[in-house]
Amino acid sequence: MDQSVAIQETLADGEYCVIAVQGVLCGGDSRQSRLLGLVRYRPERGGQEHALFLYTHRRMAITGDDVSLDQIVPVSRDFTLEEVSPDGELYILGSDVTVQLDTAELSLLFQLPFGSHTRTFLQEVARACPGFDPATPDPEFRWLSRYRCPEPEPEPPTPQSWNSAPGTWPGRARIGGGGSSSDELRPNGKGLPVDQSSWGQNKPENSLSRQNKSKSEITNMVRSSTITVSDKAHILSMQKFGLRDTIVKSHLIQKEEDYTYIQNFRFFVGTYNVNGQSPKECLRPWLSHDTQAPDVYCVGFQELDLSKEAFFFHDTPKEEEWFKAVSEALHPDAKYAKVKLIRLVGIMLLLYVKQEHAAYISEVEAETVGTGIMGRMGNKGGVAIRFQFHNTSICVVNSHLAAHTEEYERRNQDYKDICSRMQFCQVDPSLPPLTISKHDVILWLGDLNYRIEDPDVEKVKKLIEEKAFQTLYAYDQVPAATQALFRQLSLPCPTPQGAQKAWLPSSSSASSSSSWEVWALCFSEKCRAPAWCDRVLWKGKNITQLSYQSHMALKTSDHKPVSSVFDIGVRVINEELYRKTLEEIVRSLDKMENANIPSVSLSKREFCFQNVKYMHLQVESFTIRNGQVPCQFEFISKPNEEFYCKQWLRASPSRGFLLPDSAIEIELELFVNKTTATKLNSGEDKIEDILVLHLERGKDYFLSVSGNYIPSCFGSPIHTLCYMKEPILDLPLETIRELTLMQLQTEDNGSQLEKPMDIPKELWILVDYLYRNAIQQEDLFQQPGLRSEFDHIRDCLDTGMIDNLSASNHSVAEALLLFLESLPEPVICYSAYRNCLECSGNLAASKQVITALPACHRNVFTYLMAFLQELLKNSAKNHLDDNILASIFGSLLLRNPAGHQKLEMAEKKKAQEFVHQFLTHPEPLSLLSYSA
């Protein structure tokens, strides 16, 4: 996932996040997650300047609300960043990359994920450094002055004064040779030549001295005998692929069968929903039950941590506990090295390989996709690791889909979201990202939550006691999903191909016994039928499933761990045949005329998107067909523009490579969200754009994009909606434009307009629906709704046809959150944000802030608080509490002013505390009787 988008939302005009990478800031025994963003700015005097922005974040960063600015490190002449090997440790192939960031003032140690994205990040930082040419003027970084902490007597913003004022900046940096004049990358990839620089400030607790620090215990848990030297660590500093390299690689892929042969390797694939528990027993009965040691372990967990802290802040000690438990339970007859660990809240995936295979693992990438509420929360979703084993690409996915028998369509939607949004960077950055389906072998594991359809719990238990599994299979939801969804998408088939499912269902509501006769008696509490929730699926050639079973001896959780063992045929390279094939390709390439100019034909150059709606994806496609010369293509930005297209548009892929006489399909995806809706509503922006398709060594092609946007209440200001007494689609476009551009007034200024409504009718419709139907709904505002139902809700609100509104409570609840998120000016106006933080905890002062809001905003806040208080009165049924609601609504009602830096987590908690005090001190429910 590209997290630079979240950083971009925090930046001011003219500042651009080039690339971002998520890493871990290491200090002694402390390990804190940080998002590192390289930010570029072009001063008026010409040239460009860069700084490294370091952010804390509470989960995978999707929007600016998910990150908080922690430190800024200007990339100046004394800035250096160096890859290090702590305490002389050897590289483990695929392990995290340790880099030391230094300045004269401070020193920080980071662990960055192994893979091409980290390599690209380091390359971009290296290119960003100003170099050693004395003729080049020193960067001044005046644009960073707005991020400085306030001082009693501010000095003129010069680099010298900043360096001499410790306590001003939270950052420090390093990339390169620290004073060396060399501009060459070190051949072994251990260092990048850049300068040292930093702006002084108080050293944070996690800052380090220059000497290397040892890795934390979590990295050392892999047995020392498993460590192998990797000669591929230099991949992180390799230069970008050239055109000739890309042509050679493409021909090698076409001729793969000429120089490879199939060799079987044993894969262990396991999944375990641990129900938030810590390890209480040895895992060897699950991980080492076979006599033969696996070559590869793929081990997944769900519900690793069920605490609110894990859900909202992404941190959990359970990660280290379960990692250690797995490492100690691997097969005793072999030695293993950890390749990768990836986690999203409670979903974790571990990949190990035998020591002797480590040198043949490459191109390791890991990604996450959250499918929880508002499409971002990680309580549900998936994590994945992709890698190259010898010459075979493998993708391992661990997912936790929506629960409950009736949420069948929600599970299907989660699955499709994971498939479409899970994308991996390639080693060659000029190539488009890889999706799950673009791999030779796909292994999909996890708690898929597909159930046994029969509603009679006693009947299901009786059939299990009689071991009448064939009868139960007829009620399994997964085969239906296979026909309706999985086969249609040509993705992993969830039916156990050739395997017997004659193992007991892996989920129940008791964990005290491994005997089914005793186990079954414990279902009376939840009245939930057992099911094959935990599955192992696969797709690919040369795959033989040897076993597929649950492990009833483990009692830690209400689920039982599941395992499947495979023999997978992997393509192994014959070195002699590979050399011969490569020589033939190079010889034929040498004969090609370099003077030839590439030329392509486009199947379509004009694209019209009709009736574009808020958060409704539209896709148009066209084909690029190449001529006789290999070519690289890329959509490029137009003069004086930062991006190649407007924010609501995206080309996929936006760049790529074409062999002679080959073709590729390009999709233009148009999606209007909270960032772009307001200007489209007001007419300040239109669905119009020109794309420039550039061929390397060739000409440019121009593509025209046009269309019309259907205005929506989503993305409209509160005061605008209060003046719209008719549905927005019943109003003339000019009226919508005038009302949207109308300035917000604190009090009535004698306007000639009619008296506005107290609150937007759309808000009342959503809240009233929930008040009447969902006041006792379990997990309200925590479980996502269906996307198709959101489209229906949006259309009902925009057309005023509320009598037709029919959707699940969860879908309406999510629509309410999306409505609040889409407001260009939040419920508590930006101008009041600082006052809210200052008076947090003081109810009387907080009420004064609310009283000072414009009437429409004040009414909306009061109305929402009254509704949330009604929900809390029914907490025994809906399981909501004031902390959950304050966390969810705090970031929606109170947002940082646009263009200002993100605040510390402590200040975010103050914002939640501000909302929390209104939840625990009820006000009169005067607005619940509001009528549209």
Short mmCIF file of C-alpha atoms in Angstrom, two decimals, residues 86-358:
data_model
loop_
_atom_site.label_atom_id
_atom_site.label_comp_id
_atom_site.label_asym_id
_atom_site.label_seq_id
_atom_site.Cartn_x
_atom_site.Cartn_y
_atom_site.Cartn_z
CA PRO A 86 24.50 -4.43 14.11
CA ASP A 87 27.17 -6.08 16.23
CA GLY A 88 28.76 -7.64 13.17
CA GLU A 89 25.78 -9.90 12.50
CA LEU A 90 25.59 -11.67 9.15
CA TYR A 91 22.77 -10.96 6.75
CA ILE A 92 19.79 -13.25 6.68
CA LEU A 93 18.26 -13.17 3.24
CA GLY A 94 14.93 -11.40 3.36
CA SER A 95 15.50 -10.02 6.85
CA ASP A 96 14.85 -6.37 7.66
CA VAL A 97 17.48 -3.85 6.58
CA THR A 98 19.13 -1.84 9.35
CA VAL A 99 20.06 1.74 8.48
CA GLN A 100 21.67 4.39 10.66
CA LEU A 101 20.59 7.98 10.20
CA ASP A 102 23.15 10.49 11.53
CA THR A 103 23.82 14.18 11.91
CA ALA A 104 26.30 16.09 14.01
CA GLU A 105 23.65 16.35 16.75
CA LEU A 106 21.77 13.07 16.77
CA SER A 107 21.83 9.46 15.65
CA LEU A 108 18.87 7.14 14.99
CA LEU A 109 18.73 3.47 14.04
CA PHE A 110 15.93 2.13 11.84
CA GLN A 111 14.92 -1.27 10.58
CA LEU A 112 13.29 -1.09 7.16
CA PRO A 113 11.54 -3.99 5.42
CA PHE A 114 13.58 -6.01 2.95
CA GLY A 115 12.46 -5.54 -0.65
CA SER A 116 12.45 -3.39 -3.74
CA HIS A 117 10.40 -0.61 -2.14
CA THR A 118 13.07 -0.02 0.50
CA ARG A 119 15.72 -0.06 -2.21
CA THR A 120 13.78 2.55 -4.17
CA PHE A 121 13.36 4.66 -1.03
CA LEU A 122 17.12 4.65 -0.37
CA GLN A 123 17.81 5.54 -4.00
CA GLU A 124 15.40 8.48 -3.86
CA VAL A 125 16.98 9.76 -0.63
CA ALA A 126 20.43 9.44 -2.21
CA ARG A 127 19.30 11.44 -5.25
CA ALA A 128 17.74 14.07 -2.98
CA CYS A 129 21.05 15.03 -1.34
CA PRO A 130 22.52 18.35 -2.53
CA GLY A 131 25.98 16.89 -3.24
CA PHE A 132 29.43 18.31 -2.63
CA ASP A 133 29.73 20.85 -5.46
CA PRO A 134 30.79 24.15 -3.77
CA ALA A 135 29.21 26.06 -6.64
CA THR A 136 25.80 24.78 -5.60
CA PRO A 137 24.16 27.09 -3.04
CA ASP A 138 23.39 25.62 0.37
CA PRO A 139 19.75 24.73 0.96
CA GLU A 140 18.03 27.28 3.22
CA PHE A 141 14.94 25.27 4.24
CA ARG A 142 12.90 28.40 4.90
CA TRP A 143 9.78 26.43 3.97
CA LEU A 144 10.26 24.31 7.09
CA SER A 145 10.01 27.27 9.43
CA ARG A 146 6.27 26.73 9.92
CA TYR A 147 6.98 23.35 11.50
CA ARG A 148 9.26 24.80 14.18
CA CYS A 149 8.14 24.64 17.78
CA PRO A 150 7.11 28.10 19.06
CA GLU A 151 9.80 30.06 20.89
CA PRO A 152 9.49 33.19 23.08
CA GLU A 153 11.79 35.22 20.83
CA PRO A 154 12.00 33.61 17.40
CA GLU A 155 15.27 33.95 15.55
CA PRO A 156 15.44 34.61 11.80
CA PRO A 157 14.93 31.25 10.09
CA THR A 158 18.46 30.43 9.02
CA PRO A 159 20.08 27.00 9.10
CA GLN A 160 22.78 28.33 11.44
CA SER A 161 20.34 29.54 14.07
CA TRP A 162 18.35 26.32 13.89
CA ASN A 163 21.48 24.24 14.38
CA SER A 164 22.46 26.30 17.39
CA ALA A 165 19.08 26.02 19.10
CA PRO A 166 18.70 22.55 20.60
CA GLY A 167 15.14 21.67 21.46
CA THR A 168 13.66 23.14 18.30
CA TRP A 169 13.67 20.07 16.08
CA PRO A 170 12.81 16.46 16.75
CA GLY A 171 15.04 15.09 13.99
CA ARG A 172 18.44 13.93 12.81
CA ALA A 173 19.74 12.14 9.78
CA ARG A 174 22.39 10.49 7.67
CA ILE A 175 22.82 8.96 4.25
CA GLY A 176 26.23 8.30 2.84
CA GLY A 177 29.86 8.73 3.47
CA GLY A 178 29.90 11.49 6.11
CA GLY A 179 32.26 14.00 4.55
CA SER A 180 33.62 11.84 1.79
CA SER A 181 33.62 13.47 -1.61
CA SER A 182 32.76 10.24 -3.37
CA ASP A 183 29.55 10.25 -5.40
CA GLU A 184 29.69 6.51 -6.09
CA LEU A 185 27.49 3.97 -4.36
CA ARG A 186 29.49 1.40 -2.50
CA PRO A 187 29.56 -1.81 -4.56
CA ASN A 188 28.52 -3.98 -1.60
CA GLY A 189 25.49 -1.84 -0.89
CA LYS A 190 26.57 -1.05 2.68
CA GLY A 191 26.40 2.70 2.30
CA LEU A 192 24.92 5.48 0.25
CA PRO A 193 27.00 8.63 -0.34
CA VAL A 194 25.08 11.57 0.94
CA ASP A 195 25.81 14.42 3.30
CA GLN A 196 25.27 14.87 7.01
CA SER A 197 22.88 17.44 8.37
CA SER A 198 20.43 17.97 11.14
CA TRP A 199 18.59 20.69 12.90
CA GLY A 200 19.25 20.40 16.60
CA GLN A 201 16.65 19.61 19.17
CA ASN A 202 16.24 17.64 22.34
CA LYS A 203 17.17 14.05 21.79
CA PRO A 204 14.18 11.77 22.08
CA GLU A 205 14.35 8.76 24.37
CA ASN A 206 14.89 6.46 21.42
CA SER A 207 17.81 8.37 19.90
CA LEU A 208 21.14 6.54 19.85
CA SER A 209 24.81 7.30 19.82
CA ARG A 210 26.76 6.53 16.67
CA GLN A 211 27.90 3.11 17.80
CA ASN A 212 25.81 0.20 16.56
CA LYS A 213 23.16 -1.24 18.86
CA SER A 214 22.22 -4.90 19.04
CA LYS A 215 18.94 -6.06 17.58
CA SER A 216 16.05 -6.69 19.87
CA GLU A 217 15.22 -10.12 21.21
CA ILE A 218 12.58 -10.67 18.58
CA THR A 219 15.19 -10.78 15.82
CA ASN A 220 17.55 -13.06 17.72
CA MET A 221 14.98 -15.74 18.43
CA VAL A 222 15.79 -17.58 15.21
CA ARG A 223 18.39 -20.15 16.11
CA SER A 224 21.90 -18.90 15.52
CA SER A 225 22.75 -21.93 13.41
CA THR A 226 20.13 -20.88 10.88
CA ILE A 227 21.84 -17.63 9.93
CA THR A 228 23.16 -17.66 6.38
CA VAL A 229 25.16 -15.10 4.47
CA SER A 230 23.18 -13.43 1.71
CA ASP A 231 25.03 -12.22 -1.32
CA LYS A 232 21.89 -10.45 -2.44
CA ALA A 233 21.74 -7.74 0.21
CA HIS A 234 23.23 -5.32 -2.33
CA ILE A 235 19.91 -5.36 -4.17
CA LEU A 236 18.86 -2.43 -2.01
CA SER A 237 21.35 -0.13 -3.72
CA MET A 238 21.12 -1.48 -7.28
CA GLN A 239 20.54 1.13 -9.93
CA LYS A 240 17.25 1.28 -11.76
CA PHE A 241 16.78 -1.28 -14.51
CA GLY A 242 17.71 -0.03 -17.96
CA LEU A 243 15.75 -0.69 -21.12
CA ARG A 244 18.17 -3.37 -22.28
CA ASP A 245 17.95 -5.21 -18.96
CA THR A 246 14.17 -5.17 -19.16
CA ILE A 247 14.21 -6.62 -22.69
CA VAL A 248 16.58 -9.40 -21.63
CA LYS A 249 14.44 -10.21 -18.59
CA SER A 250 11.26 -10.36 -20.69
CA HIS A 251 12.87 -12.77 -23.18
CA LEU A 252 14.17 -14.95 -20.33
CA ILE A 253 10.64 -15.26 -18.95
CA GLN A 254 9.39 -16.36 -22.38
CA LYS A 255 12.10 -19.03 -22.63
CA GLU A 256 11.92 -20.20 -19.02
CA GLU A 257 11.22 -23.84 -19.88
CA ASP A 258 14.48 -24.01 -21.89
CA TYR A 259 16.69 -23.62 -18.80
CA THR A 260 14.64 -24.78 -15.78
CA TYR A 261 13.41 -28.07 -14.36
CA ILE A 262 10.76 -28.94 -11.74
CA GLN A 263 11.87 -29.93 -8.22
CA ASN A 264 9.47 -30.68 -5.36
CA PHE A 265 9.72 -28.86 -2.03
CA ARG A 266 7.63 -29.51 1.06
CA PHE A 267 5.52 -26.60 2.33
CA PHE A 268 3.80 -26.47 5.72
CA VAL A 269 0.83 -24.06 5.72
CA GLY A 270 -0.90 -23.44 9.05
CA THR A 271 -3.56 -21.10 10.41
CA TYR A 272 -4.69 -20.47 13.99
CA ASN A 273 -7.27 -18.05 15.41
CA VAL A 274 -5.91 -17.58 18.95
CA ASN A 275 -8.83 -15.50 20.31
CA GLY A 276 -6.55 -12.84 21.83
CA GLN A 277 -4.73 -15.35 24.05
CA SER A 278 -1.02 -15.58 24.78
CA PRO A 279 0.79 -18.87 24.07
CA LYS A 280 0.04 -21.36 26.86
CA GLU A 281 1.30 -24.60 25.38
CA CYS A 282 3.95 -25.94 23.03
CA LEU A 283 2.97 -25.64 19.36
CA ARG A 284 4.92 -28.68 18.16
CA PRO A 285 1.82 -30.91 17.92
CA TRP A 286 0.68 -28.47 15.23
CA LEU A 287 3.91 -27.28 13.59
CA SER A 288 6.02 -30.47 13.81
CA HIS A 289 3.47 -33.27 13.60
CA ASP A 290 4.97 -34.73 10.40
CA THR A 291 8.08 -36.92 10.42
CA GLN A 292 9.65 -35.05 7.50
CA ALA A 293 10.85 -31.49 8.14
CA PRO A 294 9.20 -28.97 5.79
CA ASP A 295 11.35 -26.88 3.47
CA VAL A 296 9.12 -23.84 3.96
CA TYR A 297 6.82 -22.78 6.82
CA CYS A 298 3.89 -20.40 6.21
CA VAL A 299 2.21 -19.76 9.59
CA GLY A 300 -0.72 -17.41 10.05
CA PHE A 301 -2.61 -16.11 13.10
CA GLN A 302 -5.88 -14.24 13.54
CA GLU A 303 -7.20 -12.37 16.59
CA LEU A 304 -3.68 -12.09 17.92
CA ASP A 305 -4.82 -9.28 20.20
CA LEU A 306 -8.44 -8.24 20.84
CA SER A 307 -7.65 -5.21 22.99
CA LYS A 308 -8.73 -1.67 22.06
CA GLU A 309 -5.07 -0.62 22.05
CA ALA A 310 -4.26 -3.11 19.31
CA PHE A 311 -7.32 -2.05 17.32
CA PHE A 312 -6.77 1.70 17.48
CA PHE A 313 -3.00 2.00 17.90
CA HIS A 314 -1.69 -1.13 16.13
CA ASP A 315 0.70 -2.03 18.97
CA THR A 316 0.68 -5.36 20.81
CA PRO A 317 3.13 -7.45 22.85
CA LYS A 318 1.42 -10.58 21.51
CA GLU A 319 3.42 -10.35 18.28
CA GLU A 320 6.68 -11.13 20.04
CA GLU A 321 5.10 -13.82 22.22
CA TRP A 322 3.67 -15.81 19.32
CA PHE A 323 6.75 -15.27 17.16
CA LYS A 324 8.87 -16.82 19.89
CA ALA A 325 6.41 -19.70 20.36
CA VAL A 326 6.50 -20.52 16.64
CA SER A 327 10.29 -20.26 16.37
CA GLU A 328 10.71 -22.70 19.25
CA ALA A 329 8.25 -25.22 17.78
CA LEU A 330 9.64 -25.57 14.26
CA HIS A 331 10.66 -29.07 13.21
CA PRO A 332 13.65 -30.21 15.30
CA ASP A 333 15.31 -32.06 12.41
CA ALA A 334 16.12 -28.89 10.44
CA LYS A 335 17.40 -25.37 10.96
CA TYR A 336 15.31 -22.44 9.76
CA ALA A 337 15.70 -18.73 9.09
CA LYS A 338 12.90 -16.23 9.34
CA VAL A 339 12.29 -14.61 5.96
CA LYS A 340 9.53 -12.19 6.92
CA LEU A 341 6.94 -11.24 9.54
CA ILE A 342 3.98 -9.03 8.65
CA ARG A 343 1.08 -8.02 10.92
CA LEU A 344 -2.08 -5.94 10.66
CA VAL A 345 -3.64 -5.52 14.14
CA GLY A 346 -4.44 -9.16 15.01
CA ILE A 347 -3.64 -10.76 11.63
CA MET A 348 -0.04 -11.99 11.47
CA LEU A 349 1.88 -14.06 8.92
CA LEU A 350 5.31 -15.66 9.38
CA LEU A 351 7.53 -17.14 6.67
CA TYR A 352 10.50 -19.44 7.42
CA VAL A 353 12.77 -21.44 5.11
CA LYS A 354 15.40 -24.09 5.71
CA GLN A 355 18.91 -22.73 6.00
CA GLU A 356 20.09 -24.32 2.77
CA HIS A 357 17.26 -22.69 0.78
CA ALA A 358 17.78 -19.12 2.01
#
